[in-house]
PDB file of C-alpha atoms in Angstrom:
ATOM      1  CA  MET Q  11       0.000   0.000   0.000  1.00 53.00           C
ATOM      2  CA  ALA Q  12       2.868   2.339   0.863  1.00 50.00           C
ATOM      3  CA  GLU Q  13       4.507   1.647  -2.509  1.00 57.00           C
ATOM      4  CA  VAL Q  14       1.247   2.458  -4.293  1.00 50.00           C
ATOM      5  CA  GLY Q  15       1.004   5.710  -2.377  1.00 50.00           C
ATOM      6  CA  ILE Q  16       4.570   6.640  -3.295  1.00 52.00           C
ATOM      7  CA  SER Q  17       3.941   5.803  -6.974  1.00 56.00           C
ATOM      8  CA  VAL Q  18       0.786   7.927  -7.097  1.00 49.00           C
ATOM      9  CA  ALA Q  19       2.531  10.770  -5.324  1.00 45.00           C
ATOM     10  CA  ALA Q  20       5.440  10.600  -7.769  1.00 47.00           C
ATOM     11  CA  LYS Q  21       3.076  10.695 -10.744  1.00 53.00           C
ATOM     12  CA  VAL Q  22       1.194  13.660  -9.318  1.00 44.00           C
ATOM     13  CA  ALA Q  23       4.493  15.441  -8.693  1.00 43.00           C
ATOM     14  CA  GLU Q  24       5.525  14.761 -12.293  1.00 50.00           C
ATOM     15  CA  TYR Q  25       2.330  16.337 -13.611  1.00 47.00           C
ATOM     16  CA  LEU Q  26       2.795  19.331 -11.345  1.00 41.00           C
ATOM     17  CA  VAL Q  27       6.514  19.869 -11.927  1.00 43.00           C
ATOM     18  CA  GLN Q  28       6.504  19.678 -15.743  1.00 47.00           C
ATOM     19  CA  PRO Q  29       4.076  22.608 -16.249  1.00 47.00           C
ATOM     20  CA  VAL Q  30       6.049  24.637 -13.706  1.00 43.00           C
ATOM     21  CA  ILE Q  31       9.307  23.943 -15.579  1.00 41.00           C
ATOM     22  CA  ARG Q  32       7.659  24.807 -18.861  1.00 46.00           C
ATOM     23  CA  GLN Q  33       6.284  28.074 -17.471  1.00 50.00           C
ATOM     24  CA  GLY Q  34       9.686  28.875 -16.036  1.00 48.00           C
ATOM     25  CA  GLN Q  35      11.228  28.412 -19.463  1.00 51.00           C
ATOM     26  CA  TYR Q  36       8.700  30.844 -20.911  1.00 48.00           C
ATOM     27  CA  LEU Q  37       9.931  33.465 -18.462  1.00 49.00           C
ATOM     28  CA  PHE Q  38      13.709  32.971 -18.662  1.00 49.00           C
ATOM     29  CA  CYS Q  39      14.447  31.675 -22.199  1.00 63.00           C
ATOM     30  CA  ALA Q  40      13.013  34.538 -24.241  1.00 69.00           C
ATOM     31  CA  ASN Q  41      16.100  35.068 -26.424  1.00 78.00           C
ATOM     32  CA  LYS Q  42      16.241  31.382 -27.306  1.00 84.00           C
ATOM     33  CA  PHE Q  43      12.542  31.342 -28.255  1.00 84.00           C
ATOM     34  CA  LEU Q  44      12.948  34.468 -30.375  1.00 85.00           C
ATOM     35  CA  LYS Q  45      15.911  32.996 -32.271  1.00 89.00           C
ATOM     36  CA  ASN Q  46      14.005  29.753 -32.905  1.00 91.00           C
ATOM     37  CA  LEU Q  47      11.062  31.790 -34.163  1.00 91.00           C
ATOM     38  CA  GLU Q  48      13.251  33.755 -36.571  1.00 92.00           C
ATOM     39  CA  ASP Q  49      15.049  30.617 -37.821  1.00 94.00           C
ATOM     40  CA  LYS Q  50      11.838  28.717 -38.495  1.00 94.00           C
ATOM     41  CA  LYS Q  51      10.354  31.770 -40.171  1.00 95.00           C
ATOM     42  CA  LYS Q  52      13.308  31.859 -42.586  1.00 95.00           C
ATOM     43  CA  ASP Q  53      12.923  28.123 -43.232  1.00 95.00           C
ATOM     44  CA  LEU Q  54       9.216  28.466 -43.974  1.00 95.00           C
ATOM     45  CA  MET Q  55       9.749  31.490 -46.226  1.00 96.00           C
ATOM     46  CA  SER Q  56      12.361  29.535 -48.182  1.00 96.00           C
ATOM     47  CA  THR Q  57       9.963  26.602 -48.568  1.00 96.00           C
ATOM     48  CA  ARG Q  58       7.168  28.962 -49.611  1.00 96.00           C
ATOM     49  CA  ASP Q  59       9.395  30.501 -52.311  1.00 96.00           C
ATOM     50  CA  ILE Q  60      10.174  27.030 -53.673  1.00 95.00           C
ATOM     51  CA  VAL Q  61       6.462  26.191 -53.785  1.00 95.00           C
ATOM     52  CA  LEU Q  62       5.681  29.492 -55.532  1.00 95.00           C
ATOM     53  CA  LYS Q  63       8.367  28.740 -58.123  1.00 94.00           C
ATOM     54  CA  ARG Q  64       6.794  25.343 -58.752  1.00 93.00           C
ATOM     55  CA  VAL Q  65       3.414  27.053 -59.129  1.00 93.00           C
ATOM     56  CA  GLU Q  66       4.797  29.389 -61.798  1.00 91.00           C
ATOM     57  CA  GLU Q  67       6.374  26.467 -63.656  1.00 87.00           C
ATOM     58  CA  ALA Q  68       3.078  24.548 -63.543  1.00 86.00           C
ATOM     59  CA  LYS Q  69       1.136  27.574 -64.808  1.00 83.00           C
ATOM     60  CA  ARG Q  70       3.517  27.927 -67.747  1.00 78.00           C
ATOM     61  CA  LYS Q  71       2.588  24.359 -68.639  1.00 75.00           C
ATOM     62  CA  THR Q  72      -1.104  25.309 -68.279  1.00 74.00           C
ATOM     63  CA  GLU Q  73      -1.475  22.894 -65.382  1.00 82.00           C
ATOM     64  CA  ARG Q  74      -4.090  23.344 -62.668  1.00 86.00           C
ATOM     65  CA  ILE Q  75      -2.679  23.785 -59.169  1.00 91.00           C
ATOM     66  CA  GLU Q  76      -4.220  21.433 -56.617  1.00 92.00           C
ATOM     67  CA  ASP Q  77      -6.508  23.023 -54.024  1.00 93.00           C
ATOM     68  CA  VAL Q  78      -4.376  21.652 -51.168  1.00 94.00           C
ATOM     69  CA  VAL Q  79      -1.374  23.610 -52.517  1.00 95.00           C
ATOM     70  CA  GLN Q  80      -3.382  26.832 -52.827  1.00 94.00           C
ATOM     71  CA  LYS Q  81      -4.743  26.324 -49.313  1.00 95.00           C
ATOM     72  CA  TRP Q  82      -1.218  25.743 -47.965  1.00 96.00           C
ATOM     73  CA  LEU Q  83       0.048  28.947 -49.580  1.00 96.00           C
ATOM     74  CA  THR Q  84      -2.877  30.985 -48.234  1.00 95.00           C
ATOM     75  CA  GLU Q  85      -2.463  29.669 -44.696  1.00 96.00           C
ATOM     76  CA  VAL Q  86       1.311  30.138 -44.788  1.00 95.00           C
ATOM     77  CA  HIS Q  87       0.815  33.736 -45.938  1.00 96.00           C
ATOM     78  CA  THR Q  88      -1.520  34.363 -42.986  1.00 95.00           C
ATOM     79  CA  LEU Q  89       0.845  32.620 -40.560  1.00 95.00           C
ATOM     80  CA  LEU Q  90       3.871  34.633 -41.676  1.00 95.00           C
ATOM     81  CA  GLU Q  91       1.896  37.851 -41.239  1.00 95.00           C
ATOM     82  CA  GLU Q  92       1.018  36.772 -37.684  1.00 94.00           C
ATOM     83  CA  VAL Q  93       4.654  35.938 -36.963  1.00 93.00           C
ATOM     84  CA  GLU Q  94       5.727  39.327 -38.316  1.00 93.00           C
ATOM     85  CA  LYS Q  95       3.274  41.063 -35.971  1.00 92.00           C
ATOM     86  CA  LEU Q  96       4.502  38.943 -33.068  1.00 89.00           C
ATOM     87  CA  GLU Q  97       8.116  39.902 -33.796  1.00 88.00           C
ATOM     88  CA  GLN Q  98       7.105  43.559 -33.774  1.00 88.00           C
ATOM     89  CA  GLN Q  99       5.377  43.077 -30.420  1.00 84.00           C
ATOM     90  CA  VAL Q 100       8.469  41.416 -28.987  1.00 81.00           C
ATOM     91  CA  LYS Q 101      10.711  44.261 -30.183  1.00 79.00           C
ATOM     92  CA  ALA Q 102       8.260  46.852 -28.872  1.00 77.00           C
ATOM     93  CA  ASN Q 103       8.245  45.126 -25.480  1.00 72.00           C
ATOM     94  CA  ASN Q 104      11.969  44.462 -25.334  1.00 67.00           C
ATOM     95  CA  SER Q 105      12.123  45.947 -21.840  1.00 58.00           C
ATOM     96  CA  CYS Q 106       9.806  43.159 -20.683  1.00 57.00           C
ATOM     97  CA  PHE Q 107      12.592  40.632 -21.054  1.00 53.00           C
ATOM     98  CA  GLN Q 108      14.761  42.742 -18.788  1.00 54.00           C
ATOM     99  CA  GLY Q 109      12.232  42.479 -15.971  1.00 54.00           C
ATOM    100  CA  GLN Q 110      10.665  45.887 -16.513  1.00 53.00           C
ATOM    101  CA  CYS Q 111       7.071  44.775 -17.148  1.00 55.00           C
ATOM    102  CA  PRO Q 112       4.566  42.390 -15.542  1.00 54.00           C
ATOM    103  CA  THR Q 113       5.481  38.696 -15.503  1.00 61.00           C
ATOM    104  CA  TRP Q 114       2.242  37.695 -17.207  1.00 55.00           C
ATOM    105  CA  ARG Q 115       3.135  39.759 -20.283  1.00 70.00           C
ATOM    106  CA  ARG Q 116       6.552  38.114 -20.629  1.00 70.00           C
ATOM    107  CA  TYR Q 117       4.937  34.724 -20.177  1.00 75.00           C
ATOM    108  CA  HIS Q 118       2.303  35.446 -22.815  1.00 80.00           C
ATOM    109  CA  LEU Q 119       4.806  36.646 -25.447  1.00 81.00           C
ATOM    110  CA  CYS Q 120       7.185  33.728 -24.909  1.00 84.00           C
ATOM    111  CA  LYS Q 121       4.383  31.186 -25.003  1.00 85.00           C
ATOM    112  CA  GLU Q 122       3.079  32.670 -28.256  1.00 89.00           C
ATOM    113  CA  MET Q 123       6.555  32.521 -29.800  1.00 90.00           C
ATOM    114  CA  VAL Q 124       6.823  28.830 -28.923  1.00 91.00           C
ATOM    115  CA  GLU Q 125       3.376  28.069 -30.335  1.00 92.00           C
ATOM    116  CA  ARG Q 126       4.003  29.959 -33.598  1.00 93.00           C
ATOM    117  CA  THR Q 127       7.355  28.186 -33.993  1.00 94.00           C
ATOM    118  CA  LYS Q 128       5.666  24.789 -33.691  1.00 95.00           C
ATOM    119  CA  VAL Q 129       3.030  25.744 -36.257  1.00 95.00           C
ATOM    120  CA  MET Q 130       5.686  26.884 -38.749  1.00 95.00           C
ATOM    121  CA  ILE Q 131       7.523  23.568 -38.360  1.00 95.00           C
ATOM    122  CA  GLU Q 132       4.260  21.723 -39.034  1.00 95.00           C
ATOM    123  CA  PHE Q 133       3.597  23.729 -42.211  1.00 95.00           C
ATOM    124  CA  ASN Q 134       7.147  23.133 -43.406  1.00 95.00           C
ATOM    125  CA  ASN Q 135       6.630  19.400 -42.979  1.00 95.00           C
ATOM    126  CA  LYS Q 136       3.380  19.568 -44.984  1.00 93.00           C
ATOM    127  CA  SER Q 137       5.056  21.054 -48.072  1.00 92.00           C
ATOM    128  CA  ASN Q 138       5.799  17.688 -49.700  1.00 92.00           C
ATOM    129  CA  PHE Q 139       2.518  17.495 -51.588  1.00 91.00           C
ATOM    130  CA  LYS Q 140       1.445  14.109 -52.908  1.00 88.00           C
ATOM    131  CA  THR Q 141      -0.036  15.768 -56.004  1.00 89.00           C
ATOM    132  CA  PHE Q 142       1.055  19.305 -56.857  1.00 91.00           C
ATOM    133  CA  ALA Q 143      -0.727  20.028 -60.144  1.00 88.00           C
ATOM    134  CA  ARG Q 144      -2.522  18.343 -63.002  1.00 83.00           C
ATOM    135  CA  LEU Q 145      -3.326  19.096 -66.603  1.00 71.00           C
ATOM    136  CA  ALA Q 146      -5.963  21.804 -66.791  1.00 65.00           C
ATOM    137  CA  THR Q 147      -9.152  21.568 -68.799  1.00 60.00           C
ATOM    138  CA  LEU Q 148      -8.148  23.556 -71.833  1.00 53.00           C
ATOM    139  CA  PRO Q 149     -10.506  25.733 -73.857  1.00 54.00           C
ATOM    140  CA  GLY Q 150     -11.295  24.696 -77.418  1.00 52.00           C
ATOM    141  CA  ILE Q 151     -12.292  26.731 -80.436  1.00 51.00           C
ATOM    142  CA  GLU Q 152     -15.668  28.443 -80.244  1.00 54.00           C
ATOM    143  CA  TYR Q 153     -18.024  27.508 -83.060  1.00 53.00           C
ATOM    144  CA  SER Q 154     -21.075  29.457 -84.078  1.00 53.00           C
ATOM    145  CA  SER Q 155     -23.456  28.788 -86.941  1.00 53.00           C
ATOM    146  CA  ILE Q 156     -22.984  30.827 -90.081  1.00 54.00           C
ATOM    147  CA  GLU Q 157     -25.943  33.140 -90.554  1.00 56.00           C
ATOM    148  CA  GLY Q 158     -27.889  32.392 -93.703  1.00 55.00           C
ATOM    149  CA  PHE Q 159     -26.158  29.037 -94.223  1.00 56.00           C
ATOM    150  CA  THR Q 160     -28.327  26.845 -96.494  1.00 58.00           C
ATOM    151  CA  PHE Q 161     -27.897  23.098 -97.025  1.00 60.00           C
ATOM    152  CA  PHE Q 162     -28.161  22.148-100.709  1.00 63.00           C
ATOM    153  CA  GLU Q 163     -28.524  18.473-101.572  1.00 67.00           C
ATOM    154  CA  SER Q 164     -24.850  18.163-102.434  1.00 70.00           C
ATOM    155  CA  THR Q 165     -23.913  19.968 -99.217  1.00 76.00           C
ATOM    156  CA  LYS Q 166     -26.152  17.698 -97.149  1.00 82.00           C
ATOM    157  CA  LEU Q 167     -24.426  14.685 -98.659  1.00 84.00           C
ATOM    158  CA  ALA Q 168     -20.964  16.089 -97.955  1.00 84.00           C
ATOM    159  CA  TYR Q 169     -22.058  17.040 -94.418  1.00 86.00           C
ATOM    160  CA  ALA Q 170     -23.315  13.506 -93.755  1.00 88.00           C
ATOM    161  CA  GLN Q 171     -20.175  11.934 -95.166  1.00 88.00           C
ATOM    162  CA  LEU Q 172     -17.924  14.224 -93.164  1.00 88.00           C
ATOM    163  CA  TRP Q 173     -19.864  13.595 -89.954  1.00 89.00           C
ATOM    164  CA  GLU Q 174     -19.776   9.832 -90.513  1.00 90.00           C
ATOM    165  CA  ALA Q 175     -16.034   9.905 -91.139  1.00 89.00           C
ATOM    166  CA  LEU Q 176     -15.443  11.906 -87.933  1.00 88.00           C
ATOM    167  CA  GLN Q 177     -17.187   9.211 -85.888  1.00 89.00           C
ATOM    168  CA  ASP Q 178     -15.130   6.400 -87.434  1.00 89.00           C
ATOM    169  CA  ASP Q 179     -12.273   5.532 -85.048  1.00 87.00           C
ATOM    170  CA  GLY Q 180     -10.366   4.050 -87.974  1.00 89.00           C
ATOM    171  CA  VAL Q 181     -10.220   7.376 -89.814  1.00 86.00           C
ATOM    172  CA  TYR Q 182      -7.341   9.681 -88.900  1.00 87.00           C
ATOM    173  CA  ARG Q 183      -7.357  12.118 -91.827  1.00 89.00           C
ATOM    174  CA  ILE Q 184     -10.215  13.485 -93.925  1.00 87.00           C
ATOM    175  CA  ALA Q 185      -9.799  15.518 -97.118  1.00 85.00           C
ATOM    176  CA  LEU Q 186     -12.534  17.910 -98.160  1.00 82.00           C
ATOM    177  CA  LEU Q 187     -12.011  18.942-101.783  1.00 82.00           C
ATOM    178  CA  GLY Q 188     -13.753  21.664-103.786  1.00 80.00           C
ATOM    179  CA  LEU Q 189     -13.319  24.833-105.787  1.00 80.00           C
ATOM    180  CA  GLY Q 190     -12.464  28.082-104.070  1.00 79.00           C
ATOM    181  CA  GLY Q 191     -15.543  29.737-102.601  1.00 77.00           C
ATOM    182  CA  SER Q 192     -17.605  26.530-102.739  1.00 76.00           C
ATOM    183  CA  GLY Q 193     -18.206  26.554 -98.982  1.00 79.00           C
ATOM    184  CA  LYS Q 194     -15.588  24.118 -97.668  1.00 83.00           C
ATOM    185  CA  THR Q 195     -14.651  26.264 -94.657  1.00 83.00           C
ATOM    186  CA  THR Q 196     -18.293  26.951 -93.857  1.00 83.00           C
ATOM    187  CA  LEU Q 197     -19.141  23.260 -94.032  1.00 85.00           C
ATOM    188  CA  VAL Q 198     -16.227  22.343 -91.768  1.00 85.00           C
ATOM    189  CA  THR Q 199     -17.334  25.042 -89.306  1.00 84.00           C
ATOM    190  CA  GLU Q 200     -20.861  23.572 -89.165  1.00 85.00           C
ATOM    191  CA  VAL Q 201     -19.572  20.029 -88.665  1.00 86.00           C
ATOM    192  CA  GLY Q 202     -17.130  21.296 -86.027  1.00 84.00           C
ATOM    193  CA  LYS Q 203     -19.997  22.945 -84.172  1.00 85.00           C
ATOM    194  CA  LYS Q 204     -21.946  19.687 -84.133  1.00 87.00           C
ATOM    195  CA  ALA Q 205     -18.861  17.746 -82.994  1.00 86.00           C
ATOM    196  CA  LYS Q 206     -18.392  20.125 -80.089  1.00 84.00           C
ATOM    197  CA  GLU Q 207     -22.061  20.043 -79.072  1.00 85.00           C
ATOM    198  CA  SER Q 208     -22.018  16.236 -79.245  1.00 86.00           C
ATOM    199  CA  ASN Q 209     -18.797  16.013 -77.175  1.00 86.00           C
ATOM    200  CA  LEU Q 210     -17.328  13.866 -79.921  1.00 86.00           C
ATOM    201  CA  PHE Q 211     -13.822  15.082 -79.057  1.00 83.00           C
ATOM    202  CA  ASP Q 212     -12.258  16.540 -75.928  1.00 79.00           C
ATOM    203  CA  ARG Q 213     -10.975  19.552 -77.859  1.00 79.00           C
ATOM    204  CA  ILE Q 214     -11.452  20.934 -81.357  1.00 82.00           C
ATOM    205  CA  VAL Q 215      -8.712  23.115 -82.847  1.00 83.00           C
ATOM    206  CA  ALA Q 216      -8.757  24.807 -86.254  1.00 82.00           C
ATOM    207  CA  VAL Q 217      -5.620  26.074 -87.964  1.00 82.00           C
ATOM    208  CA  THR Q 218      -4.846  27.383 -91.436  1.00 77.00           C
ATOM    209  CA  VAL Q 219      -2.328  25.345 -93.464  1.00 81.00           C
ATOM    210  CA  SER Q 220      -1.091  26.915 -96.702  1.00 79.00           C
ATOM    211  CA  GLN Q 221       0.360  25.132 -99.721  1.00 82.00           C
ATOM    212  CA  THR Q 222       3.810  25.914 -98.362  1.00 87.00           C
ATOM    213  CA  PRO Q 223       3.116  25.316 -94.662  1.00 86.00           C
ATOM    214  CA  ASN Q 224       4.981  27.212 -91.995  1.00 89.00           C
ATOM    215  CA  VAL Q 225       5.241  24.497 -89.329  1.00 89.00           C
ATOM    216  CA  ARG Q 226       6.290  26.892 -86.604  1.00 88.00           C
ATOM    217  CA  ASN Q 227       3.298  29.138 -87.330  1.00 88.00           C
ATOM    218  CA  ILE Q 228       0.935  26.141 -87.300  1.00 89.00           C
ATOM    219  CA  GLN Q 229       2.335  25.073 -83.938  1.00 88.00           C
ATOM    220  CA  GLY Q 230       1.814  28.599 -82.658  1.00 86.00           C
ATOM    221  CA  GLN Q 231      -1.820  28.682 -83.814  1.00 85.00           C
ATOM    222  CA  MET Q 232      -2.537  25.387 -82.069  1.00 85.00           C
ATOM    223  CA  ALA Q 233      -0.795  26.510 -78.890  1.00 84.00           C
ATOM    224  CA  ASP Q 234      -2.759  29.780 -78.840  1.00 82.00           C
ATOM    225  CA  MET Q 235      -6.086  27.958 -79.150  1.00 79.00           C
ATOM    226  CA  LEU Q 236      -5.116  25.673 -76.283  1.00 79.00           C
ATOM    227  CA  ASN Q 237      -3.866  28.598 -74.195  1.00 76.00           C
ATOM    228  CA  PHE Q 238      -0.469  26.923 -74.151  1.00 77.00           C
ATOM    229  CA  LYS Q 239       2.962  28.538 -74.242  1.00 79.00           C
ATOM    230  CA  LEU Q 240       5.659  26.839 -76.325  1.00 81.00           C
ATOM    231  CA  GLU Q 241       9.133  27.610 -74.999  1.00 81.00           C
ATOM    232  CA  GLU Q 242      11.128  25.105 -77.076  1.00 82.00           C
ATOM    233  CA  GLU Q 243      13.208  26.464 -79.948  1.00 81.00           C
ATOM    234  CA  THR Q 244      13.145  23.615 -82.476  1.00 86.00           C
ATOM    235  CA  GLU Q 245      10.075  22.423 -84.399  1.00 86.00           C
ATOM    236  CA  LYS Q 246      10.628  18.902 -83.094  1.00 86.00           C
ATOM    237  CA  GLY Q 247      10.878  20.118 -79.515  1.00 86.00           C
ATOM    238  CA  ARG Q 248       7.710  22.184 -79.907  1.00 84.00           C
ATOM    239  CA  ALA Q 249       5.917  19.211 -81.450  1.00 83.00           C
ATOM    240  CA  GLN Q 250       6.725  17.114 -78.391  1.00 80.00           C
TER     241      GLN Q 250
END
């Protein structure tokens, strides 16, 4: 029974002593807490800058940043602002740490520095995102019906043939032949509109190819319609 009493008493003493030690540290280790706060702030700012650089790189590739990354950046921004205000408070109350202000104020400032330091460490550890970004849903070309467009019998036949060919998975290239001004572009526009409305393809892009094609210009037209920036110099690199 005596041993049980001693064990219980020791445990109670442990619970009582630890908070007292911790509170004592808050009062007498201010400089150490401030340095830790400043060091972890620098670490977090460095990590934030790396994340922001990755965001810019992803945006250049027209990728969509994951919500968890955006949330992390927003919360880190708020946290760093709070830490900045806390540092200003500590500097403004520098005399407190020389024993010239109430004990409770010193205790409060030191405790807040410790808590903010822990939070910054936690955010730094959360910066290794499982998924950072993914391919964005890219805009396609906007199609609108040509006003006054009339289907003649020959046009209806060509329209039907073109639409049928578009739905054939075995067809990779379709040639639409006709004299200049016979309505080829208009017909393609109408079929493209139907393809978009029917969700036949994920994206529909239209580019102009001349008899002496400028490959680089064609690549640029396609990139513009997909809101994509090509940074490669060679045609092969841009094609990739």
